[in-house]
Amino acid sequence: IRQISLAFYERRKMLNEASKQKIIQRIQKIIEKNDISINISYSTQEKDDIYQCVIKYQVNGKWKSFWATTGVAVAKGNKRAANKISKEIADLFQNTILENSEQKENPKVNVIDMQKLVQLNTTNYDPNVKTKADWDFYDYMHYWLENIIKNNVKKNTFSGYKRNVENYLKEYFSMEEHKTTVKELTADGIEEFYDYLRNEKNLKNASVDHYQDNISSAFQSLLRKKLVKYNPTDLVEPIKVETTEVSTYNKSEILQLFSVMKGDPIELPTKFASYYGLRRSEILGLKIEAFDFEKDYFTINHVALEDDNKDAEEKIYFRDSTKSKKGCRTLPIFPEIKQEILNKIERIEKCQKFYSNAYNHDYDGYLFVQDNGNFIAPNYFTKRFNKVITRNSLKKITPHGLRHSIATLLHLEGVDIRDLQDWLGHQSVSSTNRYTRSDYQKQLETGKAIEKIFGNDREDEIKNII
């Protein structure tokens, strides 16, 4: 009898009137005891070799299940018939609720196909409620940029994030064929975007990895609020970042650099980069008040940065904090550097008198200003440095390469790695993230090693080079 009944259902592929009435009676019993929302979802599931219609409905904000048999046996080719009957049962469930409640005057809400919904990256099962998971992906990334990350990162870091989101990411996900909502974006879709960056925009993996970081961070914000089920970037193949070998100078090459820089406006900044291995922002952020000429030391606690964003309100800005906690440090003043610093301060005072009202006093107190008072901007320093290098046919290097150079030379002189870490102001030398710093006496010992590098035989070496 059971087999005949199943065959009958499969042949008709619809509910008969008797089955409908039984389902309606079951629904009405639920309605009598509960206030049921009209927003429902359904799916077709297997149980006891029979396809069942499973309806999800809400009672006082809590989801409950209603099961009804389709009467279709689980067998190859029968799923489509079962889905059709499930849809019929779901419509019957919703219409019964509408007919027995004051909600029947409300606009009809489309029943969700649960089997499609579960494939989307969202925790929302209510078609009438829109969350950020339903937003266009680019719109959400722009929102994340301006409302979430902007106030949580440093200004120069934010500028890099903004370039990523507003340029290639916007360009790609604004194309009609690539438009997608947050909940529809998959790991495959992200990898296709990365291929676009590599193949169409010629970006290296190091740059692509920055996009990975941005997208991952944006999804983490959604995860914390439980608006999505997972972070798709976790499923992306790891990006192999190419290691870039930084060009460095040996002792002779540094001395030759000093020779060709003589008299140039960036001569002293170049020496700070070479002797101390300071970052560009640390050098140009030095104020005269940071130097104690009686005790012969200076403190790094202020930096100058430049925003590369063409729409930036302030191209040059300053911060009373270094890149990391260990970046704030005290270093000795070498005798030769001391005299050049004093000469620079004297020149500033003379220029202020010479230029009179034409002198720019906006940057008073800073050591590295031009004769008219204008600030030596970070990008200006780099461009002029490159120009001097090229003009004198020296091995190509960047100001940051001088930081690597002195680190290498100090290491060869046997300076302990922990002391070298303190000298350069690195936050960590290992995964232990050690925050303690060596005392000032250790800094003096490191300074002696540098004086040894550029010491007594310097004049002879310069003569030999020339």
Coordinates of C-alpha atoms in Angstrom, one line a residue:
I1 CA 0.0 0.0 0.0
R2 CA 2.9 2.3 0.9
Q3 CA 4.6 1.8 -2.4
I4 CA 1.3 2.4 -4.3
S5 CA 0.8 5.6 -2.3
L6 CA 4.3 6.8 -3.0
A7 CA 3.9 6.1 -6.7
F8 CA 0.7 8.0 -6.7
Y9 CA 2.4 11.1 -5.2
E10 CA 5.3 10.9 -7.6
R11 CA 2.9 10.7 -10.5
R12 CA 0.8 13.6 -9.4
K13 CA 3.7 15.7 -8.1
M14 CA 1.3 17.8 -6.0
L15 CA -0.6 17.6 -2.8
N16 CA -4.1 16.2 -2.8
E17 CA -7.0 18.0 -1.0
A18 CA -7.0 15.6 2.0
S19 CA -3.2 16.1 2.6
K20 CA -3.7 19.9 2.4
Q21 CA -6.5 19.8 5.0
K22 CA -4.3 17.8 7.4
I23 CA -1.5 20.2 7.1
I24 CA -3.8 23.2 7.5
Q25 CA -5.2 21.7 10.7
R26 CA -1.7 21.2 12.1
I27 CA -0.8 24.8 11.3
Q28 CA -4.0 26.1 12.9
K29 CA -3.2 24.3 16.1
I30 CA 0.2 26.1 16.2
I31 CA -1.5 29.5 15.4
E32 CA -4.0 29.1 18.2
K33 CA -1.2 28.9 20.8
N34 CA 1.4 31.2 19.3
D35 CA 1.9 34.5 17.5
I36 CA 3.7 33.4 14.3
S37 CA 5.7 35.7 12.0
I38 CA 4.8 35.4 8.3
N39 CA 8.5 35.3 7.5
I40 CA 9.4 31.7 6.9
S41 CA 11.9 29.6 5.0
Y42 CA 11.9 26.0 3.8
S43 CA 14.1 23.2 2.6
T44 CA 13.7 19.7 1.4
Q45 CA 15.4 17.0 3.6
E46 CA 15.7 13.2 3.7
K47 CA 14.2 11.2 6.5
D48 CA 13.3 7.5 6.6
D49 CA 13.9 7.3 2.8
I50 CA 11.2 9.9 2.2
Y51 CA 11.7 13.6 1.2
Q52 CA 10.4 15.9 3.9
C53 CA 9.5 19.6 3.7
V54 CA 11.1 21.4 6.6
I55 CA 9.7 24.9 7.3
K56 CA 11.5 27.3 9.6
Y57 CA 9.1 29.8 11.3
Q58 CA 9.4 32.3 14.1
V59 CA 7.5 32.4 17.4
N60 CA 8.4 35.4 19.6
G61 CA 11.7 35.8 17.8
K62 CA 12.7 32.2 18.1
W63 CA 13.1 29.9 15.2
K64 CA 11.1 26.6 15.2
S65 CA 10.7 23.8 12.7
F66 CA 7.6 22.3 11.0
W67 CA 7.9 19.0 9.2
A68 CA 5.6 17.6 6.6
T69 CA 6.1 14.7 4.3
T70 CA 6.1 15.1 0.5
G71 CA 5.4 11.4 0.1
V72 CA 8.2 11.2 -2.5
A73 CA 10.7 8.4 -2.0
V74 CA 14.4 9.2 -1.9
A75 CA 15.6 8.0 -5.2
K76 CA 17.4 9.2 -8.3
G77 CA 15.4 11.7 -10.3
N78 CA 12.8 12.3 -7.5
K79 CA 14.3 15.4 -5.9
R80 CA 12.7 17.8 -8.3
A81 CA 9.3 16.5 -7.7
A82 CA 9.9 16.7 -3.9
N83 CA 11.1 20.3 -4.2
K84 CA 7.9 21.2 -6.0
I85 CA 5.7 19.7 -3.3
S86 CA 7.9 21.4 -0.6
K87 CA 7.2 24.7 -2.3
E88 CA 3.5 23.9 -2.3
I89 CA 3.5 23.1 1.4
A90 CA 5.5 26.2 2.3
D91 CA 3.0 28.4 0.4
L92 CA 0.2 26.7 2.2
F93 CA 1.9 27.3 5.5
Q94 CA 2.3 31.0 4.8
N95 CA -1.1 31.6 3.3
T96 CA -2.7 29.9 6.3
I97 CA -0.9 32.2 8.7
L98 CA -2.0 35.2 6.6
E99 CA -5.6 34.1 6.6
N100 CA -5.7 33.7 10.3
S101 CA -3.9 36.9 11.5
E102 CA -4.0 40.6 11.2
Q103 CA -0.9 40.4 9.0
K104 CA -2.9 39.4 5.9
E105 CA -3.1 43.1 4.9
N106 CA 0.7 43.4 4.8
P107 CA 2.5 43.0 1.5
K108 CA 3.3 39.3 0.7
V109 CA 6.8 38.3 1.6
N110 CA 8.7 36.0 -0.7
V111 CA 9.4 32.6 0.8
I112 CA 13.2 32.0 1.0
D113 CA 14.7 28.9 -0.6
M114 CA 16.8 27.6 2.3
Q115 CA 19.0 25.6 0.0
K116 CA 20.1 28.7 -1.8
L117 CA 20.4 30.8 1.4
V118 CA 22.8 28.4 3.2
Q119 CA 25.3 28.9 0.4
L120 CA 25.5 32.7 1.1
N121 CA 27.9 34.1 3.7
T122 CA 25.3 35.6 6.0
T123 CA 23.6 34.8 9.3
N124 CA 20.5 36.7 8.4
Y125 CA 17.4 34.6 7.4
D126 CA 14.9 37.4 7.4
P127 CA 14.2 38.7 3.8
N128 CA 12.8 42.0 5.3
V129 CA 15.9 42.9 7.2
K130 CA 19.0 44.1 5.4
T131 CA 22.4 43.9 7.0
K132 CA 25.9 44.8 5.9
A133 CA 26.2 41.3 4.5
D134 CA 23.6 42.4 1.9
W135 CA 25.6 45.5 0.8
D136 CA 27.5 45.8 -2.4
F137 CA 31.1 44.6 -1.5
Y138 CA 32.8 47.8 -2.6
D139 CA 30.3 49.9 -0.7
Y140 CA 31.0 47.9 2.5
M141 CA 34.8 48.3 2.0
H142 CA 34.4 52.0 1.7
Y143 CA 32.3 52.1 4.9
W144 CA 34.9 49.9 6.6
L145 CA 37.6 52.4 5.5
E146 CA 35.9 55.6 6.6
N147 CA 34.0 54.4 9.7
I148 CA 35.9 51.5 11.2
I149 CA 39.6 51.5 10.4
K150 CA 40.2 55.3 9.9
N151 CA 40.3 56.1 13.7
N152 CA 42.1 52.9 14.6
V153 CA 45.3 53.2 12.6
K154 CA 48.0 55.8 12.2
K155 CA 47.5 58.4 9.5
N156 CA 50.2 57.1 7.1
T157 CA 48.9 53.6 7.5
F158 CA 45.3 54.8 6.7
S159 CA 46.6 56.5 3.5
G160 CA 47.9 53.1 2.3
Y161 CA 44.6 51.5 3.0
K162 CA 42.7 54.3 1.2
R163 CA 44.9 53.9 -1.9
N164 CA 44.1 50.2 -2.0
V165 CA 40.3 50.5 -1.6
E166 CA 39.8 53.6 -3.7
N167 CA 41.9 52.6 -6.7
Y168 CA 42.2 49.0 -8.0
L169 CA 39.6 47.5 -5.6
K170 CA 37.0 50.0 -6.6
E171 CA 37.9 49.7 -10.2
Y172 CA 37.5 45.9 -10.3
F173 CA 34.4 45.5 -8.2
S174 CA 32.6 48.3 -9.9
M175 CA 32.8 46.4 -13.2
E176 CA 29.4 44.9 -14.0
E177 CA 30.8 41.4 -14.4
H178 CA 32.5 41.6 -11.0
K179 CA 29.9 43.3 -8.9
T180 CA 28.9 41.2 -5.9
T181 CA 27.4 41.6 -2.5
V182 CA 29.4 40.8 0.7
K183 CA 27.5 37.6 1.3
E184 CA 28.1 36.4 -2.3
L185 CA 31.9 37.0 -2.3
T186 CA 33.8 33.7 -2.2
A187 CA 37.4 32.7 -1.9
D188 CA 37.4 32.0 -5.7
G189 CA 36.1 35.5 -6.3
I190 CA 38.9 37.0 -4.2
E191 CA 41.6 35.0 -5.9
E192 CA 40.3 36.1 -9.3
F193 CA 40.7 39.7 -8.1
Y194 CA 44.3 39.0 -7.0
D195 CA 45.0 37.5 -10.5
Y196 CA 43.6 40.7 -12.0
L197 CA 46.1 42.8 -9.8
R198 CA 49.0 40.6 -10.9
N199 CA 48.2 40.2 -14.6
E200 CA 46.4 43.5 -15.5
K201 CA 48.1 45.9 -13.0
N202 CA 51.5 44.2 -12.8
L203 CA 51.5 44.2 -9.0
K204 CA 53.9 41.9 -7.1
N205 CA 52.7 39.6 -4.4
A206 CA 54.0 42.0 -1.7
S207 CA 51.4 44.5 -2.9
V208 CA 48.7 41.9 -3.4
D209 CA 49.2 40.9 0.2
H210 CA 48.3 44.4 1.4
Y211 CA 44.9 43.9 -0.3
Q212 CA 44.5 40.5 1.4
D213 CA 45.1 42.2 4.7
N214 CA 42.5 44.9 4.0
I215 CA 39.8 42.5 2.9
S216 CA 40.5 40.1 5.8
S217 CA 40.3 42.9 8.3
A218 CA 37.0 44.1 6.8
F219 CA 35.5 40.6 7.1
Q220 CA 36.8 40.3 10.7
S221 CA 34.7 43.3 11.6
L222 CA 31.6 41.5 10.2
L223 CA 32.5 38.3 12.0
R224 CA 32.8 40.0 15.4
K225 CA 29.2 41.3 15.0
K226 CA 28.1 37.8 13.7
L227 CA 26.8 39.3 10.4
V228 CA 28.7 36.7 8.3
K229 CA 29.5 33.0 8.9
Y230 CA 33.1 33.0 7.9
N231 CA 36.0 35.0 6.5
P232 CA 36.5 34.0 2.9
T233 CA 40.2 35.2 2.9
D234 CA 40.9 32.3 5.3
L235 CA 40.2 30.0 2.4
V236 CA 42.4 31.8 -0.1
E237 CA 45.7 30.1 -1.0
P238 CA 48.5 31.7 1.0
I239 CA 50.3 34.5 -0.9
K240 CA 54.0 33.9 -1.3
V241 CA 55.6 37.3 -0.8
E242 CA 58.8 37.8 -2.7
T243 CA 61.8 38.7 -0.5
T244 CA 63.4 41.9 -1.8
E245 CA 67.1 42.2 -1.2
V246 CA 67.9 45.7 0.0
S247 CA 71.0 47.3 -1.5
T248 CA 73.6 48.2 1.1
Y249 CA 76.9 50.1 1.2
N250 CA 80.2 48.9 2.7
K251 CA 82.5 51.3 4.7
S252 CA 84.3 52.6 1.6
E253 CA 81.1 53.2 -0.3
I254 CA 79.6 55.2 2.6
L255 CA 82.7 57.3 2.8
Q256 CA 82.5 58.0 -0.9
L257 CA 78.9 59.0 -0.4
F258 CA 79.9 61.5 2.3
S259 CA 82.4 63.0 -0.2
V260 CA 79.9 63.6 -3.0
M261 CA 77.3 65.0 -0.5
K262 CA 79.7 67.7 0.8
G263 CA 77.9 71.0 0.8
D264 CA 74.5 69.6 -0.2
P265 CA 71.4 70.6 1.7
I266 CA 70.9 66.9 2.6
E267 CA 74.5 66.2 3.6
L268 CA 73.7 66.2 7.4
P269 CA 70.4 64.1 7.0
T270 CA 72.5 61.6 5.0
K271 CA 75.0 61.3 7.8
F272 CA 72.3 60.7 10.4
A273 CA 71.0 57.9 8.2
S274 CA 74.5 56.5 7.8
Y275 CA 75.8 56.9 11.4
Y276 CA 72.7 56.2 13.3
G277 CA 70.6 54.1 10.9
L278 CA 67.6 56.5 11.6
R279 CA 64.4 56.2 9.6
R280 CA 63.7 59.0 7.2
S281 CA 60.8 60.2 9.4
E282 CA 63.0 60.2 12.5
I283 CA 65.7 62.2 10.8
L284 CA 63.5 64.9 9.5
G285 CA 61.4 65.1 12.7
L286 CA 64.5 66.1 14.8
K287 CA 64.0 69.3 16.7
I288 CA 66.9 71.4 18.0
E289 CA 65.5 71.0 21.5
A290 CA 66.1 67.2 21.2
F291 CA 69.9 67.8 21.5
D292 CA 71.7 68.1 24.8
F293 CA 75.2 69.5 23.8
E294 CA 76.5 69.4 27.4
K295 CA 75.9 65.7 27.9
D296 CA 76.3 64.9 24.2
Y297 CA 73.1 62.9 23.5
F298 CA 69.8 63.4 21.6
T299 CA 66.4 61.9 21.9
I300 CA 64.2 60.6 19.2
N301 CA 60.5 61.1 20.1
H302 CA 59.1 63.1 17.2
V303 CA 58.7 62.2 13.5
A304 CA 57.8 63.9 10.3
L305 CA 55.8 62.1 7.7
E306 CA 54.4 62.8 4.2
D307 CA 51.0 61.8 2.9
D308 CA 51.3 60.5 -0.7
N309 CA 47.6 60.8 -1.2
K310 CA 47.0 63.6 -3.7
D311 CA 43.7 64.5 -2.0
A312 CA 45.4 64.8 1.4
E313 CA 44.5 68.0 3.3
E314 CA 48.0 68.1 4.9
K315 CA 50.9 66.7 2.8
I316 CA 53.4 67.0 5.7
Y317 CA 52.4 66.1 9.2
F318 CA 54.1 65.4 12.5
R319 CA 53.6 63.0 15.3
D320 CA 54.9 62.9 18.9
S321 CA 55.4 59.2 18.7
T322 CA 57.7 56.9 16.8
K323 CA 56.9 53.9 14.7
S324 CA 57.0 51.6 17.7
K325 CA 57.6 51.9 21.5
K326 CA 61.3 51.0 21.1
G327 CA 61.6 53.7 18.5
C328 CA 61.7 56.3 21.2
R329 CA 65.3 56.2 22.2
T330 CA 68.4 58.2 23.3
L331 CA 71.6 58.1 21.3
P332 CA 75.1 59.7 21.8
I333 CA 76.2 62.7 19.7
F334 CA 79.5 61.9 17.8
P335 CA 82.1 64.7 17.9
E336 CA 82.1 65.3 14.2
I337 CA 78.3 65.2 14.0
K338 CA 78.1 67.6 16.9
Q339 CA 80.0 70.3 15.1
E340 CA 77.9 69.9 12.0
I341 CA 74.7 70.2 14.0
L342 CA 76.0 73.4 15.7
N343 CA 77.0 74.7 12.2
K344 CA 73.5 74.0 11.0
I345 CA 71.8 75.8 13.9
E346 CA 74.1 78.8 13.4
R347 CA 73.2 78.9 9.7
I348 CA 69.5 78.8 10.5
E349 CA 69.9 81.8 12.7
K350 CA 71.8 83.7 10.0
C351 CA 69.2 82.9 7.4
Q352 CA 66.4 84.1 9.6
K353 CA 68.1 87.5 9.7
F354 CA 69.0 87.5 6.1
Y355 CA 65.6 86.6 4.7
S356 CA 63.8 88.7 7.3
N357 CA 60.1 88.8 6.5
A358 CA 60.5 86.4 3.6
Y359 CA 61.6 83.7 5.9
N360 CA 59.1 80.8 6.6
H361 CA 58.7 80.5 10.4
D362 CA 56.2 77.7 10.2
Y363 CA 58.9 75.1 10.9
D364 CA 60.9 77.0 13.5
G365 CA 62.5 74.6 16.0
Y366 CA 63.2 71.9 13.4
L367 CA 66.8 71.2 12.5
F368 CA 66.3 70.2 8.9
V369 CA 64.9 73.3 7.1
Q370 CA 66.1 75.0 3.9
D371 CA 67.7 78.4 4.0
N372 CA 64.4 80.1 3.5
G373 CA 62.8 78.2 6.3
N374 CA 60.9 75.7 4.2
F375 CA 60.8 72.2 5.6
I376 CA 62.9 69.5 4.0
A377 CA 60.0 67.1 3.2
P378 CA 60.5 63.3 3.3
N379 CA 59.9 62.9 -0.5
Y380 CA 62.2 65.8 -1.3
F381 CA 64.9 64.2 0.7
T382 CA 64.5 60.9 -1.1
K383 CA 64.4 62.5 -4.6
R384 CA 67.4 64.7 -4.0
F385 CA 69.3 61.7 -2.5
N386 CA 68.6 59.6 -5.6
K387 CA 69.6 62.5 -7.9
V388 CA 73.0 62.8 -6.1
I389 CA 73.5 59.1 -6.4
T390 CA 72.7 59.0 -10.1
R391 CA 74.7 62.1 -10.9
N392 CA 77.9 60.7 -9.3
S393 CA 77.4 57.2 -10.7
L394 CA 77.3 55.6 -7.3
K395 CA 75.7 52.2 -6.6
K396 CA 72.0 52.6 -6.3
I397 CA 70.8 52.7 -2.8
T398 CA 68.0 54.4 -0.8
P399 CA 68.2 56.4 2.4
H400 CA 66.6 53.4 4.1
G401 CA 69.4 51.2 2.6
L402 CA 71.8 53.2 4.7
R403 CA 69.9 51.9 7.8
H404 CA 70.5 48.4 6.6
S405 CA 74.1 49.2 5.8
I406 CA 75.1 50.4 9.3
A407 CA 73.2 47.4 10.8
T408 CA 75.3 45.1 8.7
L409 CA 78.5 46.8 9.6
L410 CA 77.7 46.8 13.3
H411 CA 76.9 43.1 13.1
L412 CA 80.2 42.4 11.5
E413 CA 81.9 44.4 14.3
G414 CA 80.4 41.9 16.8
V415 CA 77.7 44.2 18.3
D416 CA 75.2 42.0 20.2
I417 CA 71.9 41.6 18.3
R418 CA 70.0 42.9 21.3
D419 CA 72.0 46.1 21.5
L420 CA 71.7 46.5 17.7
Q421 CA 67.9 46.2 18.1
D422 CA 67.9 49.0 20.7
W423 CA 70.2 51.2 18.5
L424 CA 67.9 50.9 15.5
G425 CA 64.7 51.1 17.5
H426 CA 63.2 47.9 16.3
Q427 CA 60.2 46.7 18.2
S428 CA 61.2 43.1 18.3
V429 CA 64.1 40.9 17.3
S430 CA 62.2 37.7 17.8
S431 CA 58.7 36.3 18.3
T432 CA 59.0 37.0 22.1
N433 CA 58.4 40.7 21.4
R434 CA 60.9 41.8 24.0
Y435 CA 60.1 45.3 25.1
T436 CA 63.0 46.0 27.5
R437 CA 65.8 48.1 26.2
S438 CA 69.5 48.1 27.1
D439 CA 70.8 51.0 29.2
Y440 CA 72.5 54.1 27.9
Q441 CA 75.9 52.7 28.6
K442 CA 75.2 50.0 26.0
Q443 CA 74.3 52.7 23.5
L444 CA 77.6 54.3 24.2
E445 CA 79.4 51.0 23.5
T446 CA 77.5 50.7 20.2
G447 CA 78.5 54.3 19.4
K448 CA 82.1 53.4 19.9
A449 CA 81.8 50.6 17.3
I450 CA 80.5 53.2 14.8
E451 CA 83.4 55.5 15.6
K452 CA 85.7 52.6 14.9
I453 CA 84.1 52.0 11.5
F454 CA 84.5 55.7 10.5
G455 CA 87.5 56.3 12.7
N456 CA 91.2 57.2 12.4
D457 CA 91.9 55.8 8.9
R458 CA 89.0 57.7 7.4
E459 CA 91.0 60.5 5.7
D460 CA 93.4 58.0 4.2
E461 CA 90.5 55.9 2.8
I462 CA 88.9 59.0 1.3
K463 CA 92.2 60.0 -0.4
N464 CA 92.5 56.4 -1.8
I465 CA 88.9 56.6 -3.2
I466 CA 89.5 60.0 -4.8

